[in-house]
Amino acid sequence: MTEADILALTYEDTVTVYRPFKTQLQSGETVFKKGDQGQRVYETVPCALSTHTGGALNRELPAGTVPTQYSLFVRPEVEIEPNDYLEIHHQGKVTKALAGLAERQPSHNNIPLVLSQERV
């Protein structure tokens, strides 16, 4: 059993990955598809959603916000690229995010995330 196999035993979440792409309509018009309209490259891949910060209160705006940084951990063979759209199923909820540049390790890939929807 490899280190990647052992770490993957802790993955309790799943992710579906959509990749943006350009396509040409019959009229000749070029259309850019992104978000969940992009090309599905992975479906229900085991993963682990994690947060580096519990959220720090930001009082610069009239209404306080609590920005939180998220990371997604997947097996090293899962190729998630920057700007891929992710739907992550975590503890019965769906988190929608865009992927940043992955930090690649022999045991896992660590992908920073930007939430595509504000949580209230």
Coordinates of C-alpha atoms in Angstrom, one line a residue:
M1 CA 0.0 0.0 0.0
T2 CA 1.5 3.4 -1.0
E3 CA 1.4 6.6 0.9
A4 CA -1.2 7.9 -1.7
D5 CA -3.4 4.9 -0.9
I6 CA -3.2 5.4 2.8
L7 CA -4.0 9.1 2.6
A8 CA -6.9 8.4 0.2
L9 CA -8.5 6.3 3.0
T10 CA -9.3 9.6 4.8
Y11 CA -11.2 11.1 1.8
E12 CA -14.9 11.3 2.8
D13 CA -16.0 13.8 0.2
T14 CA -16.5 13.7 -3.6
V15 CA -15.9 16.2 -6.4
T16 CA -17.2 16.6 -9.9
V17 CA -14.8 18.6 -12.1
Y18 CA -15.8 20.7 -15.2
R19 CA -13.2 22.2 -17.5
P20 CA -13.9 25.4 -19.5
F21 CA -13.7 25.1 -23.3
K22 CA -14.5 26.9 -26.6
T23 CA -16.9 25.4 -29.1
Q24 CA -18.2 26.5 -32.4
L25 CA -22.0 26.7 -33.1
Q26 CA -23.5 25.7 -36.5
S27 CA -23.8 29.4 -37.3
G28 CA -20.0 29.8 -37.0
E29 CA -20.1 31.7 -33.8
T30 CA -17.6 30.7 -31.1
V31 CA -18.9 30.2 -27.6
F32 CA -17.0 29.8 -24.4
K33 CA -18.5 27.3 -22.0
K34 CA -17.6 27.5 -18.3
G35 CA -18.9 26.5 -14.9
D36 CA -21.2 23.5 -14.9
Q37 CA -21.7 24.1 -18.7
G38 CA -18.0 23.1 -19.2
Q39 CA -16.7 19.7 -20.2
R40 CA -17.1 17.2 -17.3
V41 CA -13.7 15.6 -16.8
Y42 CA -14.2 13.8 -13.5
E43 CA -17.3 12.7 -11.7
T44 CA -17.7 11.7 -8.0
V45 CA -13.9 11.5 -7.4
P46 CA -13.0 10.9 -3.7
C47 CA -11.5 13.9 -2.1
A48 CA -11.2 15.9 1.2
L49 CA -12.3 19.5 1.6
S50 CA -10.3 21.3 4.2
T51 CA -10.0 24.8 5.5
H52 CA -6.7 26.5 6.6
T53 CA -8.5 29.2 8.5
G54 CA -11.7 29.0 10.5
G55 CA -12.4 32.4 9.1
A56 CA -11.2 35.8 10.3
L57 CA -13.7 38.6 10.7
N58 CA -13.1 41.4 8.2
R59 CA -14.6 44.7 9.5
E60 CA -13.4 46.9 6.6
L61 CA -16.9 46.8 5.0
P62 CA -20.1 48.1 6.5
A63 CA -21.2 44.5 6.9
G64 CA -18.6 42.2 8.5
T65 CA -17.4 39.3 6.4
V66 CA -15.6 36.1 7.3
P67 CA -13.4 35.0 4.4
T68 CA -12.2 31.4 4.7
Q69 CA -9.5 29.8 2.6
Y70 CA -10.3 26.3 1.4
S71 CA -8.2 23.5 -0.1
L72 CA -9.1 20.3 -1.8
F73 CA -7.0 17.1 -1.5
V74 CA -7.1 14.4 -4.2
R75 CA -5.0 11.5 -5.3
P76 CA -1.9 12.5 -7.3
E77 CA -3.2 11.1 -10.6
V78 CA -6.3 13.4 -10.6
E79 CA -5.4 16.3 -12.8
I80 CA -7.3 19.4 -11.7
E81 CA -6.3 22.5 -13.6
P82 CA -6.5 26.2 -12.6
N83 CA -10.0 27.6 -13.4
D84 CA -11.7 24.2 -13.4
Y85 CA -15.2 24.5 -11.9
L86 CA -15.7 22.1 -8.9
E87 CA -18.9 20.8 -7.3
I88 CA -17.7 19.3 -4.0
H89 CA -20.1 17.2 -1.9
H90 CA -19.1 17.7 1.7
Q91 CA -21.1 16.6 4.8
G92 CA -24.4 16.6 2.8
K93 CA -23.9 20.0 1.3
V94 CA -22.6 21.1 -2.2
T95 CA -19.7 23.6 -2.3
K96 CA -19.1 25.2 -5.7
A97 CA -15.6 26.6 -6.3
L98 CA -12.9 27.4 -8.9
A99 CA -9.6 25.6 -8.7
G100 CA -6.3 27.4 -8.3
L101 CA -2.8 26.1 -9.2
A102 CA -2.3 22.6 -7.6
E103 CA 0.6 21.9 -5.3
R104 CA 1.6 18.4 -6.4
Q105 CA 3.1 15.9 -4.0
P106 CA 3.8 12.2 -4.5
S107 CA 1.0 11.3 -2.1
H108 CA -1.6 13.9 -3.1
N109 CA -2.5 17.1 -4.9
N110 CA -3.4 20.1 -2.8
I111 CA -5.7 22.5 -4.8
P112 CA -6.5 26.0 -3.4
L113 CA -10.1 27.0 -4.0
V114 CA -12.0 30.2 -4.6
L115 CA -15.6 29.9 -3.7
S116 CA -17.8 30.7 -6.7
Q117 CA -20.7 31.7 -4.4
E118 CA -20.8 33.8 -1.3
R119 CA -22.0 32.1 1.9
V120 CA -24.3 34.0 4.1

